[in-house]
Amino acid sequence: MNILFHGQGLDSDTWLAAIRTQLPNADARCWSDGLPNDWQADYALLWHPPAELFQQQTRLRALFNLGAGVDALLSLPGRPVEVPLIRLRNAGMAHWMCQYVLYGVLHFGRDFDRYRAQQQQHQWRPLQSRSRESLRLGLLGLGALGAEVACSLQRQGYALQGWSRSPKSIEGVDSYTGQQCLDSFLSRCDIVVNLLPATRDTHNLLDAERLAALPSGAVVINPGRGSTLDLDALLDALDSGHLRGAMLDVFAEEPLPPEHPLWSRPEVIITPHVAAPTLVTEALEQIAADIEALEQGRFVPRVDVEKEY
Ligand code: GLV
């Protein structure tokens, strides 16, 4: 079995070594090796590959996306549409995502943002923090990662509601489905956490109107995809004082340009797309198990290209 790896920004040596450990019978090669023309891969493990890869590799049986979000691969010209696309479903990322979200919830929920501001003024002023039960948390997106985040926040004692495209049932989570419920969902979120994938339907979903639907003093945490949040609308909502703050890990343009006004907003935390990094060993455990299942003709969850996730 031949396996091809291409991972923009990933360390090829580490990945190749790990592929050879997990799949010892495979001939694993890196796309940048200058592959002989007659070397054709059965499976490709990809993160932001070049479009030429698909011109040269014509016998692929499945594509594995080395992340949870498949937007980059789906929009790549020349992707063989008949080849199944499989993404990382959790592969250890949920743990990191839960921590990222919890950090944001604690930062704002325990008033650490306000204490930072007071520190700048050398002010010693204890505030009356809200109880966990009275802080209304909302999760946009209840997929593999969203569901884990919901459970971890529940374990911390927070009251939760979730919104998703298709109905989801998670014990203890008040669930909303569909665009018609979105504004009423948002109106009940003191902190909204956005884990939606980047799709046609989610593009700028959180626009001026949607942000206005949040209660006054709400917070936006976005570790999902940048294209789902209109940054101009966010800045306006921060300027007007309607929003208290934001924690942002992803942006429509990455890196966020150095001159972008968000960098210097004290009420905004910016991180460079690190909320839930892909973990080599855990990713390869999922991929090796999926390949084995495919080889044996068993079911493996695939990306629904129509839904775009
Ligand atoms: C990261 O952005 C991922 O899609 O896993």
PDB file of C-alpha atoms and ligand atoms in Angstrom:
ATOM      1  CA  MET A   1       0.000   0.000   0.000  1.00  0.00           C
ATOM      2  CA  ASN A   2       1.334   3.456  -0.921  1.00  0.00           C
ATOM      3  CA  ILE A   3       0.729   6.468   1.266  1.00  0.00           C
ATOM      4  CA  LEU A   4       1.390  10.052   0.263  1.00  0.00           C
ATOM      5  CA  PHE A   5       1.852  12.846   2.790  1.00  0.00           C
ATOM      6  CA  HIS A   6       1.652  16.592   2.273  1.00  0.00           C
ATOM      7  CA  GLY A   7       1.182  18.901   5.240  1.00  0.00           C
ATOM      8  CA  GLN A   8       1.636  22.629   4.826  1.00  0.00           C
ATOM      9  CA  GLY A   9       3.334  23.910   7.979  1.00  0.00           C
ATOM     10  CA  LEU A  10       3.693  20.375   9.406  1.00  0.00           C
ATOM     11  CA  ASP A  11       7.024  18.679  10.012  1.00  0.00           C
ATOM     12  CA  SER A  12       7.333  16.085   7.237  1.00  0.00           C
ATOM     13  CA  ASP A  13      10.045  14.017   8.925  1.00  0.00           C
ATOM     14  CA  THR A  14       7.993  13.603  12.084  1.00  0.00           C
ATOM     15  CA  TRP A  15       4.878  12.692  10.120  1.00  0.00           C
ATOM     16  CA  LEU A  16       6.655  10.232   7.817  1.00  0.00           C
ATOM     17  CA  ALA A  17       8.286   8.505  10.787  1.00  0.00           C
ATOM     18  CA  ALA A  18       4.921   8.259  12.537  1.00  0.00           C
ATOM     19  CA  ILE A  19       3.169   6.945   9.408  1.00  0.00           C
ATOM     20  CA  ARG A  20       5.851   4.267   9.069  1.00  0.00           C
ATOM     21  CA  THR A  21       5.340   3.292  12.714  1.00  0.00           C
ATOM     22  CA  GLN A  22       1.536   3.099  12.504  1.00  0.00           C
ATOM     23  CA  LEU A  23       1.429   1.526   9.049  1.00  0.00           C
ATOM     24  CA  PRO A  24       4.660  -0.497   8.880  1.00  0.00           C
ATOM     25  CA  ASN A  25       3.707  -2.298   5.670  1.00  0.00           C
ATOM     26  CA  ALA A  26       3.049   0.874   3.730  1.00  0.00           C
ATOM     27  CA  ASP A  27       5.441   2.657   1.383  1.00  0.00           C
ATOM     28  CA  ALA A  28       5.054   6.196   2.752  1.00  0.00           C
ATOM     29  CA  ARG A  29       6.421   9.170   0.852  1.00  0.00           C
ATOM     30  CA  CYS A  30       6.310  12.892   1.014  1.00  0.00           C
ATOM     31  CA  TRP A  31       4.857  14.936  -1.861  1.00  0.00           C
ATOM     32  CA  SER A  32       7.937  17.158  -2.046  1.00  0.00           C
ATOM     33  CA  ASP A  33      10.263  14.182  -2.607  1.00  0.00           C
ATOM     34  CA  GLY A  34      10.160  14.483  -6.410  1.00  0.00           C
ATOM     35  CA  LEU A  35       8.152  11.316  -6.785  1.00  0.00           C
ATOM     36  CA  PRO A  36       8.720   9.058  -9.781  1.00  0.00           C
ATOM     37  CA  ASN A  37       5.824   9.326 -12.220  1.00  0.00           C
ATOM     38  CA  ASP A  38       4.905   5.686 -11.833  1.00  0.00           C
ATOM     39  CA  TRP A  39       4.586   5.910  -8.031  1.00  0.00           C
ATOM     40  CA  GLN A  40       0.889   6.226  -7.315  1.00  0.00           C
ATOM     41  CA  ALA A  41      -0.545   6.481  -3.817  1.00  0.00           C
ATOM     42  CA  ASP A  42      -3.550   4.582  -2.539  1.00  0.00           C
ATOM     43  CA  TYR A  43      -4.180   7.028   0.276  1.00  0.00           C
ATOM     44  CA  ALA A  44      -3.162  10.660   0.698  1.00  0.00           C
ATOM     45  CA  LEU A  45      -2.788  12.420   4.051  1.00  0.00           C
ATOM     46  CA  LEU A  46      -3.178  16.111   3.332  1.00  0.00           C
ATOM     47  CA  TRP A  47      -3.202  19.556   4.847  1.00  0.00           C
ATOM     48  CA  HIS A  48      -3.462  22.435   2.369  1.00  0.00           C
ATOM     49  CA  PRO A  49      -1.958  20.490  -0.558  1.00  0.00           C
ATOM     50  CA  PRO A  50      -1.046  22.101  -3.897  1.00  0.00           C
ATOM     51  CA  ALA A  51      -3.578  21.546  -6.705  1.00  0.00           C
ATOM     52  CA  GLU A  52      -0.849  19.864  -8.872  1.00  0.00           C
ATOM     53  CA  LEU A  53      -0.812  16.928  -6.475  1.00  0.00           C
ATOM     54  CA  PHE A  54      -4.106  15.724  -7.899  1.00  0.00           C
ATOM     55  CA  GLN A  55      -2.847  15.983 -11.476  1.00  0.00           C
ATOM     56  CA  GLN A  56       0.022  13.616 -10.697  1.00  0.00           C
ATOM     57  CA  GLN A  57      -1.795  11.253  -8.320  1.00  0.00           C
ATOM     58  CA  THR A  58      -4.585   9.598 -10.224  1.00  0.00           C
ATOM     59  CA  ARG A  59      -5.210   6.360  -8.348  1.00  0.00           C
ATOM     60  CA  LEU A  60      -6.137   7.688  -4.926  1.00  0.00           C
ATOM     61  CA  ARG A  61      -8.698   5.632  -3.034  1.00  0.00           C
ATOM     62  CA  ALA A  62      -9.295   8.055  -0.155  1.00  0.00           C
ATOM     63  CA  LEU A  63      -8.123  11.462   0.987  1.00  0.00           C
ATOM     64  CA  PHE A  64      -7.476  12.101   4.666  1.00  0.00           C
ATOM     65  CA  ASN A  65      -7.687  15.695   5.815  1.00  0.00           C
ATOM     66  CA  LEU A  66      -5.157  16.313   8.599  1.00  0.00           C
ATOM     67  CA  GLY A  67      -7.528  18.510  10.555  1.00  0.00           C
ATOM     68  CA  ALA A  68     -11.171  18.786  11.509  1.00  0.00           C
ATOM     69  CA  GLY A  69     -12.093  21.534   9.035  1.00  0.00           C
ATOM     70  CA  VAL A  70     -12.192  20.490   5.386  1.00  0.00           C
ATOM     71  CA  ASP A  71     -12.883  23.897   3.823  1.00  0.00           C
ATOM     72  CA  ALA A  72      -9.402  24.274   2.267  1.00  0.00           C
ATOM     73  CA  LEU A  73      -9.470  20.842   0.670  1.00  0.00           C
ATOM     74  CA  LEU A  74     -13.054  21.164  -0.536  1.00  0.00           C
ATOM     75  CA  SER A  75     -12.309  24.404  -2.317  1.00  0.00           C
ATOM     76  CA  LEU A  76      -9.119  23.152  -3.986  1.00  0.00           C
ATOM     77  CA  PRO A  77      -9.488  22.994  -7.782  1.00  0.00           C
ATOM     78  CA  GLY A  78      -8.871  19.566  -9.259  1.00  0.00           C
ATOM     79  CA  ARG A  79      -9.763  17.582  -6.144  1.00  0.00           C
ATOM     80  CA  PRO A  80     -11.053  14.248  -7.444  1.00  0.00           C
ATOM     81  CA  VAL A  81     -14.685  14.481  -6.380  1.00  0.00           C
ATOM     82  CA  GLU A  82     -15.262  10.742  -6.654  1.00  0.00           C
ATOM     83  CA  VAL A  83     -12.566   9.960  -4.061  1.00  0.00           C
ATOM     84  CA  PRO A  84     -13.932   9.754  -0.480  1.00  0.00           C
ATOM     85  CA  LEU A  85     -12.777  12.533   1.805  1.00  0.00           C
ATOM     86  CA  ILE A  86     -12.265  11.685   5.469  1.00  0.00           C
ATOM     87  CA  ARG A  87     -11.473  14.193   8.166  1.00  0.00           C
ATOM     88  CA  LEU A  88     -10.131  14.001  11.686  1.00  0.00           C
ATOM     89  CA  ARG A  89     -13.156  13.562  13.906  1.00  0.00           C
ATOM     90  CA  ASN A  90     -11.535  14.121  17.298  1.00  0.00           C
ATOM     91  CA  ALA A  91      -8.118  12.469  17.289  1.00  0.00           C
ATOM     92  CA  GLY A  92      -7.120  14.135  20.552  1.00  0.00           C
ATOM     93  CA  MET A  93      -8.101  17.629  19.397  1.00  0.00           C
ATOM     94  CA  ALA A  94     -11.257  17.830  21.503  1.00  0.00           C
ATOM     95  CA  HIS A  95      -9.227  17.928  24.701  1.00  0.00           C
ATOM     96  CA  TRP A  96      -7.335  20.992  23.483  1.00  0.00           C
ATOM     97  CA  MET A  97     -10.477  22.644  22.221  1.00  0.00           C
ATOM     98  CA  CYS A  98     -12.190  22.122  25.573  1.00  0.00           C
ATOM     99  CA  GLN A  99      -9.261  23.778  27.340  1.00  0.00           C
ATOM    100  CA  TYR A 100      -9.233  26.717  24.929  1.00  0.00           C
ATOM    101  CA  VAL A 101     -12.932  27.363  25.392  1.00  0.00           C
ATOM    102  CA  LEU A 102     -12.724  26.947  29.157  1.00  0.00           C
ATOM    103  CA  TYR A 103      -9.899  29.499  29.282  1.00  0.00           C
ATOM    104  CA  GLY A 104     -12.117  32.005  27.453  1.00  0.00           C
ATOM    105  CA  VAL A 105     -15.151  31.254  29.592  1.00  0.00           C
ATOM    106  CA  LEU A 106     -13.115  31.703  32.777  1.00  0.00           C
ATOM    107  CA  HIS A 107     -11.399  34.849  31.487  1.00  0.00           C
ATOM    108  CA  PHE A 108     -14.681  36.658  30.982  1.00  0.00           C
ATOM    109  CA  GLY A 109     -16.873  34.679  33.380  1.00  0.00           C
ATOM    110  CA  ARG A 110     -14.560  35.303  36.330  1.00  0.00           C
ATOM    111  CA  ASP A 111     -13.942  38.955  35.320  1.00  0.00           C
ATOM    112  CA  PHE A 112     -10.247  38.475  34.595  1.00  0.00           C
ATOM    113  CA  ASP A 113     -10.697  40.896  31.678  1.00  0.00           C
ATOM    114  CA  ARG A 114     -11.896  43.543  34.099  1.00  0.00           C
ATOM    115  CA  TYR A 115      -9.104  42.843  36.574  1.00  0.00           C
ATOM    116  CA  ARG A 116      -6.555  43.227  33.727  1.00  0.00           C
ATOM    117  CA  ALA A 117      -8.082  46.623  32.967  1.00  0.00           C
ATOM    118  CA  GLN A 118      -8.045  47.589  36.645  1.00  0.00           C
ATOM    119  CA  GLN A 119      -4.409  46.537  36.910  1.00  0.00           C
ATOM    120  CA  GLN A 120      -3.507  48.989  34.145  1.00  0.00           C
ATOM    121  CA  GLN A 121      -5.033  51.713  36.385  1.00  0.00           C
ATOM    122  CA  HIS A 122      -3.417  50.319  39.577  1.00  0.00           C
ATOM    123  CA  GLN A 123      -6.921  49.750  40.940  1.00  0.00           C
ATOM    124  CA  TRP A 124      -7.732  47.244  43.688  1.00  0.00           C
ATOM    125  CA  ARG A 125     -11.466  46.677  43.341  1.00  0.00           C
ATOM    126  CA  PRO A 126     -13.000  43.241  43.966  1.00  0.00           C
ATOM    127  CA  LEU A 127     -16.038  42.633  41.748  1.00  0.00           C
ATOM    128  CA  GLN A 128     -19.108  40.515  42.328  1.00  0.00           C
ATOM    129  CA  SER A 129     -18.565  37.609  39.887  1.00  0.00           C
ATOM    130  CA  ARG A 130     -21.545  35.892  38.297  1.00  0.00           C
ATOM    131  CA  SER A 131     -22.259  32.354  39.414  1.00  0.00           C
ATOM    132  CA  ARG A 132     -21.612  29.569  36.900  1.00  0.00           C
ATOM    133  CA  GLU A 133     -25.328  28.760  36.796  1.00  0.00           C
ATOM    134  CA  SER A 134     -26.338  32.296  35.863  1.00  0.00           C
ATOM    135  CA  LEU A 135     -23.784  32.640  33.041  1.00  0.00           C
ATOM    136  CA  ARG A 136     -25.575  31.533  29.887  1.00  0.00           C
ATOM    137  CA  LEU A 137     -23.219  29.752  27.515  1.00  0.00           C
ATOM    138  CA  GLY A 138     -24.143  29.002  23.923  1.00  0.00           C
ATOM    139  CA  LEU A 139     -22.350  26.683  21.506  1.00  0.00           C
ATOM    140  CA  LEU A 140     -22.743  27.138  17.770  1.00  0.00           C
ATOM    141  CA  GLY A 141     -21.960  23.762  16.206  1.00  0.00           C
ATOM    142  CA  LEU A 142     -22.418  20.436  17.977  1.00  0.00           C
ATOM    143  CA  GLY A 143     -20.230  18.183  15.813  1.00  0.00           C
ATOM    144  CA  ALA A 144     -17.409  15.933  17.008  1.00  0.00           C
ATOM    145  CA  LEU A 145     -15.592  18.791  18.766  1.00  0.00           C
ATOM    146  CA  GLY A 146     -18.673  20.806  19.771  1.00  0.00           C
ATOM    147  CA  ALA A 147     -20.264  17.852  21.534  1.00  0.00           C
ATOM    148  CA  GLU A 148     -17.083  17.268  23.565  1.00  0.00           C
ATOM    149  CA  VAL A 149     -16.858  20.948  24.463  1.00  0.00           C
ATOM    150  CA  ALA A 150     -20.502  20.857  25.583  1.00  0.00           C
ATOM    151  CA  CYS A 151     -19.849  17.886  27.878  1.00  0.00           C
ATOM    152  CA  SER A 152     -16.706  19.410  29.348  1.00  0.00           C
ATOM    153  CA  LEU A 153     -18.447  22.716  30.121  1.00  0.00           C
ATOM    154  CA  GLN A 154     -21.317  20.828  31.707  1.00  0.00           C
ATOM    155  CA  ARG A 155     -18.868  18.990  33.922  1.00  0.00           C
ATOM    156  CA  GLN A 156     -17.690  22.414  35.087  1.00  0.00           C
ATOM    157  CA  GLY A 157     -21.255  23.219  36.134  1.00  0.00           C
ATOM    158  CA  TYR A 158     -22.218  25.691  33.387  1.00  0.00           C
ATOM    159  CA  ALA A 159     -25.717  25.976  31.943  1.00  0.00           C
ATOM    160  CA  LEU A 160     -25.509  25.293  28.235  1.00  0.00           C
ATOM    161  CA  GLN A 161     -27.482  25.630  25.083  1.00  0.00           C
ATOM    162  CA  GLY A 162     -26.451  24.547  21.630  1.00  0.00           C
ATOM    163  CA  TRP A 163     -27.347  25.415  18.059  1.00  0.00           C
ATOM    164  CA  SER A 164     -26.730  23.147  15.108  1.00  0.00           C
ATOM    165  CA  ARG A 165     -27.817  22.743  11.508  1.00  0.00           C
ATOM    166  CA  SER A 166     -29.368  19.345  12.078  1.00  0.00           C
ATOM    167  CA  PRO A 167     -31.088  18.363  15.332  1.00  0.00           C
ATOM    168  CA  LYS A 168     -28.678  17.072  17.988  1.00  0.00           C
ATOM    169  CA  SER A 169     -29.494  15.703  21.354  1.00  0.00           C
ATOM    170  CA  ILE A 170     -26.912  15.993  24.110  1.00  0.00           C
ATOM    171  CA  GLU A 171     -28.090  15.331  27.618  1.00  0.00           C
ATOM    172  CA  GLY A 172     -28.483  18.531  29.591  1.00  0.00           C
ATOM    173  CA  VAL A 173     -27.955  20.789  26.556  1.00  0.00           C
ATOM    174  CA  ASP A 174     -30.874  22.906  25.465  1.00  0.00           C
ATOM    175  CA  SER A 175     -30.746  22.398  21.676  1.00  0.00           C
ATOM    176  CA  TYR A 176     -31.822  24.722  18.883  1.00  0.00           C
ATOM    177  CA  THR A 177     -31.859  23.888  15.189  1.00  0.00           C
ATOM    178  CA  GLY A 178     -32.155  25.950  12.039  1.00  0.00           C
ATOM    179  CA  GLN A 179     -31.770  29.568  10.963  1.00  0.00           C
ATOM    180  CA  GLN A 180     -35.236  30.536  12.220  1.00  0.00           C
ATOM    181  CA  CYS A 181     -34.127  29.840  15.824  1.00  0.00           C
ATOM    182  CA  LEU A 182     -30.727  31.474  15.571  1.00  0.00           C
ATOM    183  CA  ASP A 183     -31.651  34.939  16.825  1.00  0.00           C
ATOM    184  CA  SER A 184     -33.610  33.623  19.775  1.00  0.00           C
ATOM    185  CA  PHE A 185     -30.688  31.278  20.579  1.00  0.00           C
ATOM    186  CA  LEU A 186     -28.226  34.177  20.417  1.00  0.00           C
ATOM    187  CA  SER A 187     -30.426  36.392  22.587  1.00  0.00           C
ATOM    188  CA  ARG A 188     -29.846  33.891  25.411  1.00  0.00           C
ATOM    189  CA  CYS A 189     -26.029  33.728  25.193  1.00  0.00           C
ATOM    190  CA  ASP A 190     -23.855  35.735  27.581  1.00  0.00           C
ATOM    191  CA  ILE A 191     -20.928  33.940  25.961  1.00  0.00           C
ATOM    192  CA  VAL A 192     -21.263  32.421  22.512  1.00  0.00           C
ATOM    193  CA  VAL A 193     -18.664  29.883  21.373  1.00  0.00           C
ATOM    194  CA  ASN A 194     -18.487  29.371  17.629  1.00  0.00           C
ATOM    195  CA  LEU A 195     -17.398  25.948  16.393  1.00  0.00           C
ATOM    196  CA  LEU A 196     -19.216  25.992  13.080  1.00  0.00           C
ATOM    197  CA  PRO A 197     -17.418  24.790   9.952  1.00  0.00           C
ATOM    198  CA  ALA A 198     -16.735  27.166   7.055  1.00  0.00           C
ATOM    199  CA  THR A 199     -19.478  26.518   4.505  1.00  0.00           C
ATOM    200  CA  ARG A 200     -21.654  28.509   2.061  1.00  0.00           C
ATOM    201  CA  ASP A 201     -24.298  28.723   4.782  1.00  0.00           C
ATOM    202  CA  THR A 202     -22.020  29.860   7.595  1.00  0.00           C
ATOM    203  CA  HIS A 203     -20.148  32.550   5.646  1.00  0.00           C
ATOM    204  CA  ASN A 204     -20.409  35.730   7.784  1.00  0.00           C
ATOM    205  CA  LEU A 205     -23.194  34.059   9.741  1.00  0.00           C
ATOM    206  CA  LEU A 206     -22.237  36.188  12.715  1.00  0.00           C
ATOM    207  CA  ASP A 207     -22.840  39.535  11.003  1.00  0.00           C
ATOM    208  CA  ALA A 208     -24.002  42.887  12.419  1.00  0.00           C
ATOM    209  CA  GLU A 209     -27.583  41.685  12.760  1.00  0.00           C
ATOM    210  CA  ARG A 210     -26.630  38.435  14.498  1.00  0.00           C
ATOM    211  CA  LEU A 211     -24.221  40.180  16.857  1.00  0.00           C
ATOM    212  CA  ALA A 212     -26.980  42.675  17.688  1.00  0.00           C
ATOM    213  CA  ALA A 213     -29.168  39.710  18.678  1.00  0.00           C
ATOM    214  CA  LEU A 214     -26.717  38.853  21.485  1.00  0.00           C
ATOM    215  CA  PRO A 215     -27.532  40.390  24.868  1.00  0.00           C
ATOM    216  CA  SER A 216     -25.752  43.602  25.732  1.00  0.00           C
ATOM    217  CA  GLY A 217     -22.359  42.824  27.310  1.00  0.00           C
ATOM    218  CA  ALA A 218     -22.009  39.457  25.556  1.00  0.00           C
ATOM    219  CA  VAL A 219     -18.724  37.848  24.557  1.00  0.00           C
ATOM    220  CA  VAL A 220     -17.793  35.996  21.350  1.00  0.00           C
ATOM    221  CA  ILE A 221     -15.285  33.126  21.434  1.00  0.00           C
ATOM    222  CA  ASN A 222     -14.318  31.902  17.959  1.00  0.00           C
ATOM    223  CA  PRO A 223     -12.040  28.864  17.663  1.00  0.00           C
ATOM    224  CA  GLY A 224     -14.008  27.501  14.646  1.00  0.00           C
ATOM    225  CA  ARG A 225     -13.456  29.224  11.324  1.00  0.00           C
ATOM    226  CA  GLY A 226     -12.766  32.896  10.634  1.00  0.00           C
ATOM    227  CA  SER A 227     -15.088  33.185   7.646  1.00  0.00           C
ATOM    228  CA  THR A 228     -18.113  32.692   9.898  1.00  0.00           C
ATOM    229  CA  LEU A 229     -17.596  35.993  11.741  1.00  0.00           C
ATOM    230  CA  ASP A 230     -17.792  39.461  10.178  1.00  0.00           C
ATOM    231  CA  LEU A 231     -14.836  41.260  11.798  1.00  0.00           C
ATOM    232  CA  ASP A 232     -16.028  44.765  10.811  1.00  0.00           C
ATOM    233  CA  ALA A 233     -19.333  44.049  12.502  1.00  0.00           C
ATOM    234  CA  LEU A 234     -17.455  42.702  15.528  1.00  0.00           C
ATOM    235  CA  LEU A 235     -15.363  45.871  15.763  1.00  0.00           C
ATOM    236  CA  ASP A 236     -18.503  48.033  15.516  1.00  0.00           C
ATOM    237  CA  ALA A 237     -20.181  45.997  18.247  1.00  0.00           C
ATOM    238  CA  LEU A 238     -17.103  46.397  20.473  1.00  0.00           C
ATOM    239  CA  ASP A 239     -16.901  50.136  19.717  1.00  0.00           C
ATOM    240  CA  SER A 240     -20.537  50.693  20.614  1.00  0.00           C
ATOM    241  CA  GLY A 241     -20.050  48.759  23.870  1.00  0.00           C
ATOM    242  CA  HIS A 242     -22.697  46.225  22.857  1.00  0.00           C
ATOM    243  CA  LEU A 243     -20.090  43.457  23.147  1.00  0.00           C
ATOM    244  CA  ARG A 244     -17.822  43.165  26.161  1.00  0.00           C
ATOM    245  CA  GLY A 245     -15.006  41.311  24.449  1.00  0.00           C
ATOM    246  CA  ALA A 246     -13.903  38.475  22.219  1.00  0.00           C
ATOM    247  CA  MET A 247     -11.403  35.645  22.050  1.00  0.00           C
ATOM    248  CA  LEU A 248     -10.422  34.810  18.490  1.00  0.00           C
ATOM    249  CA  ASP A 249      -8.245  31.992  17.194  1.00  0.00           C
ATOM    250  CA  VAL A 250      -9.221  31.934  13.516  1.00  0.00           C
ATOM    251  CA  PHE A 251      -9.549  34.602  10.856  1.00  0.00           C
ATOM    252  CA  ALA A 252     -10.751  34.790   7.268  1.00  0.00           C
ATOM    253  CA  GLU A 253      -7.243  36.022   6.424  1.00  0.00           C
ATOM    254  CA  GLU A 254      -4.442  34.231   8.278  1.00  0.00           C
ATOM    255  CA  PRO A 255      -2.105  35.461   9.581  1.00  0.00           C
ATOM    256  CA  LEU A 256      -4.226  38.390  10.723  1.00  0.00           C
ATOM    257  CA  PRO A 257      -2.511  41.365   9.005  1.00  0.00           C
ATOM    258  CA  PRO A 258      -0.222  43.313  11.408  1.00  0.00           C
ATOM    259  CA  GLU A 259      -2.119  46.547  10.812  1.00  0.00           C
ATOM    260  CA  HIS A 260      -5.504  45.056  11.682  1.00  0.00           C
ATOM    261  CA  PRO A 261      -7.248  47.159  14.379  1.00  0.00           C
ATOM    262  CA  LEU A 262      -8.200  44.072  16.385  1.00  0.00           C
ATOM    263  CA  TRP A 263      -4.583  43.535  17.476  1.00  0.00           C
ATOM    264  CA  SER A 264      -4.648  46.573  19.726  1.00  0.00           C
ATOM    265  CA  ARG A 265      -8.063  46.075  21.316  1.00  0.00           C
ATOM    266  CA  PRO A 266      -7.509  45.367  25.013  1.00  0.00           C
ATOM    267  CA  GLU A 267     -10.828  43.553  25.284  1.00  0.00           C
ATOM    268  CA  VAL A 268      -9.879  41.075  22.553  1.00  0.00           C
ATOM    269  CA  ILE A 269      -7.644  38.031  22.980  1.00  0.00           C
ATOM    270  CA  ILE A 270      -6.002  36.879  19.753  1.00  0.00           C
ATOM    271  CA  THR A 271      -4.297  33.524  19.298  1.00  0.00           C
ATOM    272  CA  PRO A 272      -2.702  32.282  16.030  1.00  0.00           C
ATOM    273  CA  HIS A 273      -4.970  29.347  15.086  1.00  0.00           C
ATOM    274  CA  VAL A 274      -3.738  27.105  17.874  1.00  0.00           C
ATOM    275  CA  ALA A 275      -6.935  26.224  19.742  1.00  0.00           C
ATOM    276  CA  ALA A 276      -6.851  22.555  18.738  1.00  0.00           C
ATOM    277  CA  PRO A 277      -3.666  21.530  16.963  1.00  0.00           C
ATOM    278  CA  THR A 278      -3.481  18.287  15.003  1.00  0.00           C
ATOM    279  CA  LEU A 279      -1.664  15.665  17.071  1.00  0.00           C
ATOM    280  CA  VAL A 280       0.534  13.325  15.068  1.00  0.00           C
ATOM    281  CA  THR A 281       0.109  10.089  17.023  1.00  0.00           C
ATOM    282  CA  GLU A 282      -3.614  10.470  17.679  1.00  0.00           C
ATOM    283  CA  ALA A 283      -4.311  11.538  14.091  1.00  0.00           C
ATOM    284  CA  LEU A 284      -2.453   8.516  12.750  1.00  0.00           C
ATOM    285  CA  GLU A 285      -4.277   6.181  15.115  1.00  0.00           C
ATOM    286  CA  GLN A 286      -7.576   7.325  13.603  1.00  0.00           C
ATOM    287  CA  ILE A 287      -6.218   7.201  10.042  1.00  0.00           C
ATOM    288  CA  ALA A 288      -4.683   3.729  10.441  1.00  0.00           C
ATOM    289  CA  ALA A 289      -7.958   2.396  11.869  1.00  0.00           C
ATOM    290  CA  ASP A 290      -9.922   4.060   9.047  1.00  0.00           C
ATOM    291  CA  ILE A 291      -7.607   2.586   6.393  1.00  0.00           C
ATOM    292  CA  GLU A 292      -7.988  -0.856   7.904  1.00  0.00           C
ATOM    293  CA  ALA A 293     -11.777  -0.443   7.871  1.00  0.00           C
ATOM    294  CA  LEU A 294     -11.725   0.750   4.248  1.00  0.00           C
ATOM    295  CA  GLU A 295      -9.515  -2.184   3.224  1.00  0.00           C
ATOM    296  CA  GLN A 296     -12.014  -4.543   4.835  1.00  0.00           C
ATOM    297  CA  GLY A 297     -14.995  -2.811   3.241  1.00  0.00           C
ATOM    298  CA  ARG A 298     -16.309  -1.513   6.554  1.00  0.00           C
ATOM    299  CA  PHE A 299     -18.015   1.846   7.100  1.00  0.00           C
ATOM    300  CA  VAL A 300     -15.897   4.949   7.707  1.00  0.00           C
ATOM    301  CA  PRO A 301     -17.588   8.351   8.207  1.00  0.00           C
ATOM    302  CA  ARG A 302     -16.959  10.576   5.185  1.00  0.00           C
ATOM    303  CA  VAL A 303     -17.286  14.260   4.601  1.00  0.00           C
ATOM    304  CA  ASP A 304     -20.659  15.084   3.112  1.00  0.00           C
ATOM    305  CA  VAL A 305     -19.570  17.263   0.218  1.00  0.00           C
ATOM    306  CA  GLU A 306     -23.041  18.816  -0.105  1.00  0.00           C
ATOM    307  CA  LYS A 307     -23.082  19.888   3.533  1.00  0.00           C
ATOM    308  CA  GLU A 308     -19.340  20.784   3.339  1.00  0.00           C
ATOM    309  CA  TYR A 309     -18.395  19.072   6.602  1.00  0.00           C
TER     310      TYR A 309
HETATM  311  C1  GLV B   1      -7.862  23.207  12.373  1.00  0.00           C
HETATM  312  O1  GLV B   1      -8.155  24.304  12.019  1.00  0.00           O
HETATM  313  C2  GLV B   1      -8.557  22.037  11.945  1.00  0.00           C
HETATM  314  O2  GLV B   1      -9.364  22.138  11.013  1.00  0.00           O
HETATM  315  O3  GLV B   1      -8.334  20.976  12.523  1.00  0.00           O
END
